[in-house]
N, CA, C and O atoms as a printed pandas DataFrame, in Angstrom:
     atom_number atom_name residue_name chain_id  residue_number  x_coord  y_coord  z_coord
0              1         N          GLY        A               1    0.809   -1.193    0.000
1              2        CA          GLY        A               1    0.000    0.000    0.000
2              3         C          GLY        A               1    0.846    1.247    0.000
3              4         O          GLY        A               1    2.071    1.169    0.086
4              5         N          VAL        A               2    0.209    2.396   -0.095
5              6        CA          VAL        A               2    0.925    3.660   -0.150
6              7         C          VAL        A               2    0.602    4.532    1.048
7              8         O          VAL        A               2    0.896    5.727    1.031
8              9         N          GLN        A               3    0.006    3.966    2.087
9             10        CA          GLN        A               3   -0.330    4.769    3.251
10            11         C          GLN        A               3    0.921    5.357    3.865
11            12         O          GLN        A               3    1.933    4.679    4.044
12            13         N          ALA        A               4    0.825    6.638    4.184
13            14        CA          ALA        A               4    1.957    7.339    4.766
14            15         C          ALA        A               4    2.121    6.963    6.238
15            16         O          ALA        A               4    1.173    6.514    6.883
16            17         N          GLN        A               5    3.333    7.150    6.761
17            18        CA          GLN        A               5    3.634    6.873    8.167
18            19         C          GLN        A               5    4.339    8.081    8.749
19            20         O          GLN        A               5    5.442    8.432    8.331
20            21         N          GLU        A               6    3.689    8.720    9.727
21            22        CA          GLU        A               6    4.236    9.933   10.332
22            23         C          GLU        A               6    4.966    9.616   11.637
23            24         O          GLU        A               6    4.631    8.668   12.348
24            25         N          GLN        A               7    5.975   10.440   11.926
25            26        CA          GLN        A               7    6.711   10.331   13.186
26            27         C          GLN        A               7    7.138   11.719   13.625
27            28         O          GLN        A               7    7.176   12.648   12.819
28            29         N          GLY        A               8    7.459   11.857   14.908
29            30        CA          GLY        A               8    8.117   13.065   15.368
30            31         C          GLY        A               8    7.296   13.996   16.220
31            32         O          GLY        A               8    7.792   15.043   16.637
32            33         N          GLY        A               9    6.060   13.650   16.491
33            34        CA          GLY        A               9    5.254   14.532   17.327
34            35         C          GLY        A               9    5.725   14.525   18.772
35            36         O          GLY        A               9    6.597   13.743   19.150
36            37         N          GLY        A              10    5.141   15.401   19.570
37            38        CA          GLY        A              10    5.496   15.460   20.976
38            39         C          GLY        A              10    4.888   16.676   21.635
39            40         O          GLY        A              10    4.029   17.348   21.064
40            41         N          SER        A              11    5.346   16.951   22.849
41            42        CA          SER        A              11    4.864   18.095   23.612
42            43         C          SER        A              11    5.993   19.081   23.813
43            44         O          SER        A              11    7.090   18.706   24.226
44            45         N          VAL        A              12    5.724   20.340   23.521
45            46        CA          VAL        A              12    6.723   21.396   23.686
46            47         C          VAL        A              12    6.049   22.632   24.254
47            48         O          VAL        A              12    4.825   22.761   24.231
48            49         N          GLN        A              13    6.873   23.538   24.763
49            50        CA          GLN        A              13    6.346   24.826   25.209
50            51         C          GLN        A              13    6.307   25.788   24.027
51            52         O          GLN        A              13    7.015   25.606   23.037
52            53         N          ALA        A              14    5.487   26.790   24.148
53            54        CA          ALA        A              14    5.389   27.815   23.113
54            55         C          ALA        A              14    6.775   28.393   22.839
55            56         O          ALA        A              14    7.556   28.654   23.754
56            57         N          GLY        A              15    7.054   28.583   21.543
57            58        CA          GLY        A              15    8.369   29.064   21.138
58            59         C          GLY        A              15    9.332   27.953   20.786
59            60         O          GLY        A              15   10.395   28.204   20.220
60            61         N          GLY        A              16    8.967   26.724   21.117
61            62        CA          GLY        A              16    9.831   25.581   20.834
62            63         C          GLY        A              16    9.721   25.097   19.402
63            64         O          GLY        A              16    9.003   25.672   18.584
64            65         N          SER        A              17   10.451   24.023   19.118
65            66        CA          SER        A              17   10.507   23.472   17.765
66            67         C          SER        A              17   10.294   21.962   17.792
67            68         O          SER        A              17   10.604   21.283   18.770
68            69         N          LEU        A              18    9.759   21.468   16.694
69            70        CA          LEU        A              18    9.641   20.035   16.466
70            71         C          LEU        A              18    9.861   19.769   14.986
71            72         O          LEU        A              18    9.622   20.635   14.145
72            73         N          ARG        A              19   10.320   18.563   14.678
73            74        CA          ARG        A              19   10.466   18.162   13.288
74            75         C          ARG        A              19    9.696   16.870   13.066
75            76         O          ARG        A              19    9.970   15.846   13.692
76            77         N          LEU        A              20    8.736   16.938   12.169
77            78        CA          LEU        A              20    7.954   15.765   11.818
78            79         C          LEU        A              20    8.534   15.135   10.565
79            80         O          LEU        A              20    9.095   15.825    9.714
80            81         N          SER        A              21    8.398   13.823   10.457
81            82        CA          SER        A              21    8.802   13.137    9.237
82            83         C          SER        A              21    7.694   12.200    8.791
83            84         O          SER        A              21    6.882   11.741    9.595
84            85         N          CYS        A              22    7.676   11.931    7.516
85            86        CA          CYS        A              22    6.619   11.101    6.932
86            87         C          CYS        A              22    7.240   10.262    5.821
87            88         O          CYS        A              22    7.916   10.788    4.937
88            89         N          VAL        A              23    7.009    8.977    5.875
89            90        CA          VAL        A              23    7.542    8.062    4.868
90            91         C          VAL        A              23    6.403    7.543    4.010
91            92         O          VAL        A              23    5.396    7.056    4.522
92            93         N          SER        A              24    6.572    7.652    2.709
93            94        CA          SER        A              24    5.638    7.056    1.765
94            95         C          SER        A              24    6.403    6.809    0.477
95            96         O          SER        A              24    7.446    7.427    0.264
96            97         N          PRO        A              25    5.928    5.936   -0.379
97            98        CA          PRO        A              25    6.664    5.676   -1.615
98            99         C          PRO        A              25    6.888    6.965   -2.401
99           100         O          PRO        A              25    5.967    7.767   -2.548
100          101         N          THR        A              26    8.093    7.168   -2.903
101          102        CA          THR        A              26    8.402    8.382   -3.651
102          103         C          THR        A              26    7.613    8.454   -4.952
103          104         O          THR        A              26    7.140    9.523   -5.337
104          105         N          TYR        A              27    7.473    7.322   -5.624
105          106        CA          TYR        A              27    6.836    7.315   -6.944
106          107         C          TYR        A              27    5.464    6.666   -6.852
107          108         O          TYR        A              27    5.340    5.446   -6.749
108          109         N          ILE        A              28    4.453    7.493   -6.892
109          110        CA          ILE        A              28    3.073    7.037   -6.948
110          111         C          ILE        A              28    2.461    7.687   -8.179
111          112         O          ILE        A              28    2.403    8.913   -8.280
112          113         N          HIS        A              29    2.015    6.880   -9.092
113          114        CA          HIS        A              29    1.540    7.402  -10.377
114          115         C          HIS        A              29    0.486    8.488  -10.186
115          116         O          HIS        A              29   -0.543    8.264   -9.548
116          117         N          GLY        A              30    0.751    9.655  -10.741
117          118        CA          GLY        A              30   -0.217   10.740  -10.696
118          119         C          GLY        A              30   -0.273   11.499   -9.385
119          120         O          GLY        A              30   -1.071   12.426   -9.242
120          121         N          ARG        A              31    0.563   11.120   -8.421
121          122        CA          ARG        A              31    0.503   11.790   -7.110
122          123         C          ARG        A              31    1.914   12.118   -6.643
123          124         O          ARG        A              31    2.481   11.436   -5.789
124          125         N          SER        A              32    2.457   13.162   -7.216
125          126        CA          SER        A              32    3.839   13.523   -6.916
126          127         C          SER        A              32    3.969   14.531   -5.778
127          128         O          SER        A              32    5.079   14.863   -5.363
128          129         N          TYR        A              33    2.848   15.011   -5.279
129          130        CA          TYR        A              33    2.880   16.001   -4.200
130          131         C          TYR        A              33    2.758   15.291   -2.847
131          132         O          TYR        A              33    2.178   14.212   -2.730
132          133         N          ARG        A              34    3.322   15.935   -1.851
133          134        CA          ARG        A              34    3.208   15.434   -0.477
134          135         C          ARG        A              34    2.789   16.606    0.409
135          136         O          ARG        A              34    3.343   17.701    0.308
136          137         N          ALA        A              35    1.820   16.370    1.266
137          138        CA          ALA        A              35    1.287   17.464    2.081
138          139         C          ALA        A              35    1.192   17.075    3.546
139          140         O          ALA        A              35    1.068   15.905    3.908
140          141         N          TRP        A              36    1.254   18.091    4.354
141          142        CA          TRP        A              36    0.957   17.960    5.782
142          143         C          TRP        A              36   -0.363   18.676    6.053
143          144         O          TRP        A              36   -0.566   19.815    5.633
144          145         N          PHE        A              37   -1.234   18.002    6.748
145          146        CA          PHE        A              37   -2.485   18.558    7.227
146          147         C          PHE        A              37   -2.510   18.404    8.752
147          148         O          PHE        A              37   -1.713   17.661    9.325
148          149         N          ARG        A              38   -3.426   19.107    9.390
149          150        CA          ARG        A              38   -3.577   18.944   10.829
150          151         C          ARG        A              38   -5.047   19.053   11.205
151          152         O          ARG        A              38   -5.850   19.679   10.512
152          153         N          GLN        A              39   -5.367   18.424   12.324
153          154        CA          GLN        A              39   -6.743   18.477   12.812
154          155         C          GLN        A              39   -6.727   18.613   14.326
155          156         O          GLN        A              39   -6.204   17.763   15.045
156          157         N          ALA        A              40   -7.317   19.712   14.785
157          158        CA          ALA        A              40   -7.464   19.957   16.216
158          159         C          ALA        A              40   -8.816   19.419   16.671
159          160         O          ALA        A              40   -9.728   19.302   15.852
160          161         N          PRO        A              41   -8.974   19.088   17.955
161          162        CA          PRO        A              41  -10.255   18.571   18.445
162          163         C          PRO        A              41  -11.399   19.516   18.115
163          164         O          PRO        A              41  -11.325   20.718   18.371
164          165         N          GLY        A              42  -12.450   18.958   17.548
165          166        CA          GLY        A              42  -13.633   19.749   17.230
166          167         C          GLY        A              42  -13.530   20.591   15.983
167          168         O          GLY        A              42  -14.444   21.350   15.662
168          169         N          LYS        A              43  -12.403   20.459   15.265
169          170        CA          LYS        A              43  -12.213   21.250   14.045
170          171         C          LYS        A              43  -11.999   20.335   12.847
171          172         O          LYS        A              43  -11.672   19.157   12.990
172          173         N          GLU        A              44  -12.189   20.902   11.676
173          174        CA          GLU        A              44  -11.950   20.146   10.453
174          175         C          GLU        A              44  -10.454   20.069   10.176
175          176         O          GLU        A              44   -9.667   20.894   10.641
176          177         N          ARG        A              45  -10.091   19.053    9.406
177          178        CA          ARG        A              45   -8.696   18.936    9.002
178          179         C          ARG        A              45   -8.351   20.082    8.053
179          180         O          ARG        A              45   -9.122   20.403    7.148
180          181         N          GLU        A              46   -7.180   20.700    8.269
181          182        CA          GLU        A              46   -6.782   21.829    7.434
182          183         C          GLU        A              46   -5.388   21.599    6.869
183          184         O          GLU        A              46   -4.541   20.968    7.501
184          185         N          GLY        A              47   -5.166   22.120    5.673
185          186        CA          GLY        A              47   -3.864   21.998    5.039
186          187         C          GLY        A              47   -2.849   22.918    5.687
187          188         O          GLY        A              47   -3.162   24.061    6.020
188          189         N          VAL        A              48   -1.636   22.424    5.866
189          190        CA          VAL        A              48   -0.558   23.194    6.494
190          191         C          VAL        A              48    0.500   23.567    5.462
191          192         O          VAL        A              48    0.872   24.733    5.334
192          193         N          ALA        A              49    0.984   22.560    4.723
193          194        CA          ALA        A              49    2.038   22.795    3.740
194          195         C          ALA        A              49    2.034   21.653    2.736
195          196         O          ALA        A              49    1.665   20.524    3.057
196          197         N          VAL        A              50    2.446   21.963    1.529
197          198        CA          VAL        A              50    2.531   20.950    0.478
198          199         C          VAL        A              50    3.790   21.200   -0.336
199          200         O          VAL        A              50    4.233   22.338   -0.488
200          201         N          ILE        A              51    4.363   20.112   -0.861
201          202        CA          ILE        A              51    5.594   20.215   -1.645
202          203         C          ILE        A              51    5.506   19.315   -2.860
203          204         O          ILE        A              51    5.023   18.185   -2.781
204          205         N          GLY        A              52    5.981   19.832   -3.992
205          206        CA          GLY        A              52    6.020   19.041   -5.194
206          207         C          GLY        A              52    7.293   18.223   -5.291
207          208         O          GLY        A              52    8.214   18.405   -4.495
208          209         N          TYR        A              53    7.349   17.320   -6.265
209          210        CA          TYR        A              53    8.519   16.465   -6.421
210          211         C          TYR        A              53    9.788   17.283   -6.636
211          212         O          TYR        A              53   10.858   16.920   -6.147
212          213         N          GLY        A              54    9.665   18.387   -7.371
213          214        CA          GLY        A              54   10.815   19.235   -7.664
214          215         C          GLY        A              54   11.099   20.287   -6.619
215          216         O          GLY        A              54   12.067   21.036   -6.746
216          217         N          GLY        A              55   10.270   20.363   -5.579
217          218        CA          GLY        A              55   10.529   21.286   -4.485
218          219         C          GLY        A              55    9.631   22.504   -4.398
219          220         O          GLY        A              55    9.805   23.323   -3.495
220          221         N          SER        A              56    8.684   22.653   -5.298
221          222        CA          SER        A              56    7.745   23.773   -5.177
222          223         C          SER        A              56    6.924   23.592   -3.909
223          224         O          SER        A              56    6.579   22.472   -3.531
224          225         N          THR        A              57    6.614   24.712   -3.255
225          226        CA          THR        A              57    5.930   24.633   -1.957
226          227         C          THR        A              57    4.756   25.610   -1.875
227          228         O          THR        A              57    4.674   26.594   -2.610
228          229         N          LEU        A              58    3.865   25.294   -0.960
229          230        CA          LEU        A              58    2.726   26.151   -0.657
230          231         C          LEU        A              58    2.457   26.006    0.835
231          232         O          LEU        A              58    2.462   24.895    1.365
232          233         N          TYR        A              59    2.221   27.135    1.517
233          234        CA          TYR        A              59    1.993   27.122    2.958
234          235         C          TYR        A              59    0.686   27.815    3.317
235          236         O          TYR        A              59    0.238   28.735    2.632
236          237         N          ALA        A              60    0.096   27.356    4.393
237          238        CA          ALA        A              60   -1.031   28.079    4.969
238          239         C          ALA        A              60   -0.502   29.372    5.573
239          240         O          ALA        A              60    0.614   29.408    6.092
240          241         N          ASP        A              61   -1.301   30.436    5.504
241          242        CA          ASP        A              61   -0.871   31.731    6.040
242          243         C          ASP        A              61   -0.488   31.637    7.518
243          244         O          ASP        A              61    0.412   32.339    7.977
244          245         N          SER        A              62   -1.168   30.776    8.249
245          246        CA          SER        A              62   -0.957   30.683    9.691
246          247         C          SER        A              62    0.421   30.129   10.062
247          248         O          SER        A              62    0.857   30.278   11.203
248          249         N          VAL        A              63    1.106   29.496    9.117
249          250        CA          VAL        A              63    2.407   28.896    9.443
250          251         C          VAL        A              63    3.556   29.481    8.640
251          252         O          VAL        A              63    4.709   29.102    8.849
252          253         N          LYS        A              64    3.266   30.390    7.734
253          254        CA          LYS        A              64    4.324   30.989    6.912
254          255         C          LYS        A              64    5.364   31.653    7.792
255          256         O          LYS        A              64    5.035   32.367    8.740
256          257         N          GLY        A              65    6.627   31.407    7.464
257          258        CA          GLY        A              65    7.715   31.989    8.236
258          259         C          GLY        A              65    8.089   31.197    9.474
259          260         O          GLY        A              65    9.109   31.476   10.105
260          261         N          ARG        A              66    7.264   30.199    9.832
261          262        CA          ARG        A              66    7.559   29.392   11.024
262          263         C          ARG        A              66    7.798   27.924   10.666
263          264         O          ARG        A              66    8.634   27.262   11.281
264          265         N          PHE        A              67    7.071   27.423    9.682
265          266        CA          PHE        A              67    7.178   26.022    9.275
266          267         C          PHE        A              67    7.881   25.927    7.929
267          268         O          PHE        A              67    7.746   26.805    7.077
268          269         N          THR        A              68    8.638   24.841    7.754
269          270        CA          THR        A              68    9.302   24.581    6.490
270          271         C          THR        A              68    9.087   23.123    6.100
271          272         O          THR        A              68    9.399   22.207    6.861
272          273         N          ILE        A              69    8.549   22.927    4.900
273          274        CA          ILE        A              69    8.370   21.569    4.383
274          275         C          ILE        A              69    9.516   21.256    3.430
275          276         O          ILE        A              69    9.943   22.113    2.657
276          277         N          SER        A              70   10.008   20.028    3.491
277          278        CA          SER        A              70   11.082   19.602    2.592
278          279         C          SER        A              70   10.898   18.112    2.320
279          280         O          SER        A              70   10.112   17.435    2.984
280          281         N          ARG        A              71   11.633   17.619    1.337
281          282        CA          ARG        A              71   11.510   16.194    1.028
282          283         C          ARG        A              71   12.852   15.657    0.557
283          284         O          ARG        A              71   13.656   16.372   -0.041
284          285         N          ASP        A              72   13.071   14.387    0.842
285          286        CA          ASP        A              72   14.234   13.656    0.362
286          287         C          ASP        A              72   13.695   12.517   -0.498
287          288         O          ASP        A              72   13.282   11.479    0.020
288          289         N          ASN        A              73   13.702   12.717   -1.801
289          290        CA          ASN        A              73   13.106   11.740   -2.704
290          291         C          ASN        A              73   13.846   10.403   -2.676
291          292         O          ASN        A              73   13.244    9.361   -2.936
292          293         N          SER        A              74   15.131   10.422   -2.368
293          294        CA          SER        A              74   15.891    9.166   -2.317
294          295         C          SER        A              74   15.455    8.287   -1.144
295          296         O          SER        A              74   15.659    7.073   -1.156
296          297         N          LYS        A              75   14.850    8.918   -0.131
297          298        CA          LYS        A              75   14.412    8.178    1.055
298          299         C          LYS        A              75   12.896    8.063    1.136
299          300         O          LYS        A              75   12.366    7.410    2.035
300          301         N          GLY        A              76   12.199    8.696    0.200
301          302        CA          GLY        A              76   10.740    8.672    0.275
302          303         C          GLY        A              76   10.211    9.350    1.517
303          304         O          GLY        A              76    9.178    8.954    2.057
304          305         N          THR        A              77   10.915   10.370    1.973
305          306        CA          THR        A              77   10.575   11.019    3.241
306          307         C          THR        A              77   10.290   12.497    3.038
307          308         O          THR        A              77   10.984   13.184    2.288
308          309         N          VAL        A              78    9.271   12.967    3.709
309          310        CA          VAL        A              78    8.900   14.375    3.724
310          311         C          VAL        A              78    9.006   14.865    5.166
311          312         O          VAL        A              78    8.636   14.155    6.101
312          313         N          TYR        A              79    9.505   16.060    5.334
313          314        CA          TYR        A              79    9.719   16.619    6.663
314          315         C          TYR        A              79    8.892   17.882    6.845
315          316         O          TYR        A              79    8.562   18.575    5.882
316          317         N          LEU        A              80    8.569   18.165    8.090
317          318        CA          LEU        A              80    7.955   19.435    8.438
318          319         C          LEU        A              80    8.703   19.974    9.652
319          320         O          LEU        A              80    8.523   19.494   10.770
320          321         N          GLN        A              81    9.540   20.973    9.418
321          322        CA          GLN        A              81   10.250   21.636   10.502
322          323         C          GLN        A              81    9.359   22.741   11.040
323          324         O          GLN        A              81    8.966   23.649   10.307
324          325         N          MET        A              82    9.044   22.658   12.320
325          326        CA          MET        A              82    8.124   23.612   12.926
326          327         C          MET        A              82    8.865   24.392   14.002
327          328         O          MET        A              82    9.291   23.829   15.010
328          329         N          ASN        A              83    9.012   25.692   13.779
329          330        CA          ASN        A              83    9.698   26.576   14.724
330          331         C          ASN        A              83    8.716   27.571   15.304
331          332         O          ASN        A              83    7.638   27.792   14.754
332          333         N          ASN        A              84    9.100   28.169   16.423
333          334        CA          ASN        A              84    8.267   29.171   17.077
334          335         C          ASN        A              84    6.822   28.664   17.226
335          336         O          ASN        A              84    5.867   29.348   16.858
336          337         N          LEU        A              85    6.692   27.473   17.764
337          338        CA          LEU        A              85    5.368   26.863   17.892
338          339         C          LEU        A              85    4.480   27.646   18.847
339          340         O          LEU        A              85    4.950   28.214   19.833
340          341         N          LYS        A              86    3.196   27.666   18.537
341          342        CA          LYS        A              86    2.197   28.370   19.325
342          343         C          LYS        A              86    1.152   27.372   19.834
343          344         O          LYS        A              86    0.971   26.311   19.237
344          345         N          PRO        A              87    0.474   27.698   20.917
345          346        CA          PRO        A              87   -0.566   26.785   21.414
346          347         C          PRO        A              87   -1.606   26.437   20.345
347          348         O          PRO        A              87   -2.142   25.329   20.340
348          349         N          GLU        A              88   -1.890   27.369   19.449
349          350        CA          GLU        A              88   -2.879   27.098   18.400
350          351         C          GLU        A              88   -2.377   26.121   17.349
351          352         O          GLU        A              88   -3.146   25.710   16.479
352          353         N          ASP        A              89   -1.103   25.739   17.407
353          354        CA          ASP        A              89   -0.586   24.696   16.517
354          355         C          ASP        A              89   -0.896   23.297   17.043
355          356         O          ASP        A              89   -0.658   22.305   16.354
356          357         N          THR        A              90   -1.422   23.217   18.252
357          358        CA          THR        A              90   -1.766   21.920   18.832
358          359         C          THR        A              90   -2.792   21.214   17.973
359          360         O          THR        A              90   -3.871   21.747   17.713
360          361         N          ALA        A              91   -2.452   20.008   17.532
361          362        CA          ALA        A              91   -3.320   19.237   16.641
362          363         C          ALA        A              91   -2.661   17.892   16.372
363          364         O          ALA        A              91   -1.513   17.654   16.746
364          365         N          LYS        A              92   -3.410   17.029   15.722
365          366        CA          LYS        A              92   -2.825   15.814   15.186
366          367         C          LYS        A              92   -2.424   16.117   13.743
367          368         O          LYS        A              92   -3.225   16.625   12.958
368          369         N          TYR        A              93   -1.187   15.804   13.408
369          370        CA          TYR        A              93   -0.648   16.127   12.092
370          371         C          TYR        A              93   -0.601   14.862   11.233
371          372         O          TYR        A              93   -0.150   13.800   11.664
372          373         N          TYR        A              94   -1.080   15.021   10.012
373          374        CA          TYR        A              94   -1.154   13.920    9.065
374          375         C          TYR        A              94   -0.412   14.288    7.786
375          376         O          TYR        A              94   -0.336   15.461    7.419
376          377         N          CYS        A              95    0.129   13.289    7.114
377          378        CA          CYS        A              95    0.676   13.534    5.783
378          379         C          CYS        A              95    0.018   12.582    4.790
379          380         O          CYS        A              95   -0.549   11.557    5.167
380          381         N          ALA        A              96    0.108   12.944    3.529
381          382        CA          ALA        A              96   -0.507   12.132    2.486
382          383         C          ALA        A              96    0.059   12.501    1.130
383          384         O          ALA        A              96    0.487   13.639    0.932
384          385         N          PRO        A              97    0.073   11.568    0.194
385          386        CA          PRO        A              97    0.425   11.885   -1.184
386          387         C          PRO        A              97   -0.787   12.454   -1.912
387          388         O          PRO        A              97   -1.930   12.145   -1.576
388          389         N          GLY        A              98   -0.521   13.291   -2.916
389          390        CA          GLY        A              98   -1.620   13.901   -3.634
390          391         C          GLY        A              98   -1.239   14.328   -5.036
391          392         O          GLY        A              98   -0.108   14.134   -5.480
392          393         N          SER        A              99   -2.208   14.915   -5.725
393          394        CA          SER        A              99   -2.045   15.197   -7.143
394          395         C          SER        A              99   -2.056   16.677   -7.487
395          396         O          SER        A              99   -2.163   17.028   -8.662
396          397         N          ALA        A             100   -1.948   17.566   -6.484
397          398        CA          ALA        A             100   -1.967   18.997   -6.777
398          399         C          ALA        A             100   -1.202   19.774   -5.723
399          400         O          ALA        A             100   -1.085   19.352   -4.573
400          401         N          LEU        A             101   -0.681   20.924   -6.143
401          402        CA          LEU        A             101   -0.045   21.860   -5.208
402          403         C          LEU        A             101   -1.183   22.668   -4.578
403          404         O          LEU        A             101   -1.447   23.813   -4.945
404          405         N          SER        A             102   -1.825   22.039   -3.639
405          406        CA          SER        A             102   -3.032   22.598   -3.054
406          407         C          SER        A             102   -3.101   22.233   -1.586
407          408         O          SER        A             102   -2.533   21.230   -1.153
408          409         N          LEU        A             103   -3.804   23.060   -0.823
409          410        CA          LEU        A             103   -4.029   22.764    0.590
410          411         C          LEU        A             103   -5.448   22.242    0.825
411          412         O          LEU        A             103   -5.921   22.171    1.960
412          413         N          GLN        A             104   -6.101   21.887   -0.253
413          414        CA          GLN        A             104   -7.447   21.330   -0.132
414          415         C          GLN        A             104   -7.374   19.809   -0.028
415          416         O          GLN        A             104   -6.682   19.152   -0.806
416          417         N          GLU        A             105   -8.089   19.270    0.930
417          418        CA          GLU        A             105   -8.021   17.856    1.252
418          419         C          GLU        A             105   -8.433   16.951    0.096
419          420         O          GLU        A             105   -7.976   15.810    0.018
420          421         N          GLN        A             106   -9.276   17.433   -0.789
421          422        CA          GLN        A             106   -9.816   16.608   -1.870
422          423         C          GLN        A             106   -8.741   16.029   -2.768
423          424         O          GLN        A             106   -8.975   15.014   -3.424
424          425         N          TRP        A             107   -7.556   16.652   -2.815
425          426        CA          TRP        A             107   -6.499   16.200   -3.708
426          427         C          TRP        A             107   -5.607   15.134   -3.081
427          428         O          TRP        A             107   -4.690   14.634   -3.732
428          429         N          PHE        A             108   -5.869   14.780   -1.816
429          430        CA          PHE        A             108   -4.973   13.882   -1.106
430          431         C          PHE        A             108   -5.732   12.704   -0.517
431          432         O          PHE        A             108   -6.893   12.829   -0.129
432          433         N          ASN        A             109   -5.061   11.559   -0.454
433          434        CA          ASN        A             109   -5.645   10.403    0.215
434          435         C          ASN        A             109   -4.532    9.475    0.686
435          436         O          ASN        A             109   -3.354    9.826    0.622
436          437         N          ASP        A             110   -4.915    8.276    1.164
437          438        CA          ASP        A             110   -3.962    7.346    1.788
438          439         C          ASP        A             110   -3.276    8.001    2.983
439          440         O          ASP        A             110   -2.051    8.015    3.095
440          441         N          TRP        A             111   -4.116    8.546    3.878
441          442        CA          TRP        A             111   -3.620    9.231    5.064
442          443         C          TRP        A             111   -2.957    8.252    6.023
443          444         O          TRP        A             111   -3.338    7.085    6.117
444          445         N          GLY        A             112   -1.945    8.767    6.738
445          446        CA          GLY        A             112   -1.342    7.980    7.798
446          447         C          GLY        A             112   -2.197    8.054    9.056
447          448         O          GLY        A             112   -3.301    8.600    9.044
448          449         N          GLN        A             113   -1.668    7.495   10.144
449          450        CA          GLN        A             113   -2.381    7.491   11.420
450          451         C          GLN        A             113   -2.253    8.817   12.145
451          452         O          GLN        A             113   -3.010    9.092   13.077
452          453         N          GLY        A             114   -1.308    9.637   11.730
453          454        CA          GLY        A             114   -1.124   10.943   12.347
454          455         C          GLY        A             114   -0.180   10.891   13.534
455          456         O          GLY        A             114    0.071    9.833   14.110
456          457         N          THR        A             115    0.335   12.060   13.885
457          458        CA          THR        A             115    1.204   12.191   15.046
458          459         C          THR        A             115    0.784   13.440   15.815
459          460         O          THR        A             115    0.558   14.495   15.221
460          461         N          GLN        A             116    0.681   13.318   17.128
461          462        CA          GLN        A             116    0.150   14.398   17.953
462          463         C          GLN        A             116    1.225   15.428   18.275
463          464         O          GLN        A             116    2.341   15.085   18.663
464          465         N          VAL        A             117    0.865   16.693   18.105
465          466        CA          VAL        A             117    1.719   17.810   18.504
466          467         C          VAL        A             117    0.935   18.629   19.528
467          468         O          VAL        A             117   -0.182   19.072   19.259
468          469         N          THR        A             118    1.525   18.822   20.694
469          470        CA          THR        A             118    0.889   19.596   21.752
470          471         C          THR        A             118    1.829   20.709   22.179
471          472         O          THR        A             118    2.977   20.465   22.549
472          473         N          VAL        A             119    1.318   21.947   22.121
473          474        CA          VAL        A             119    2.114   23.117   22.472
474          475         C          VAL        A             119    1.459   23.803   23.674
475          476         O          VAL        A             119    0.301   24.216   23.613
476          477         N          SER        A             120    2.208   23.914   24.747
477          478        CA          SER        A             120    1.666   24.550   25.947
478          479         C          SER        A             120    2.142   25.990   26.038
479          480         O          SER        A             120    3.237   26.335   25.593
480          481         N          ALA        A             121    1.294   26.815   26.624
481          482        CA          ALA        A             121    1.605   28.242   26.737
482          483         C          ALA        A             121    2.700   28.496   27.755
483          484         O          ALA        A             121    3.084   29.645   27.974
């Protein structure tokens, strides 16, 4: 299967950093993009960042300047470096392969189990 596997979540204080990683097959026909989404309790899943095979990126306004998405195609791994974390970043973070440079969930599937990020004030 092509289900993604996320790692790297944890608990940090506001202002801290975490690095998430996600492993999925590098080559999936028609789905060269990799995205990070997050879902907080009682809220819908929202797009955080997406990266194309060649490195093009798109970020949600709420994380611009704080989060950086990158990928290592030789390892089939996508990373999300999260700096200056805020309590509102608390959520379960998911990654998935997809077919567009978009933060809309409709373009992505084969979600992983997610990894919890908790930021305390």
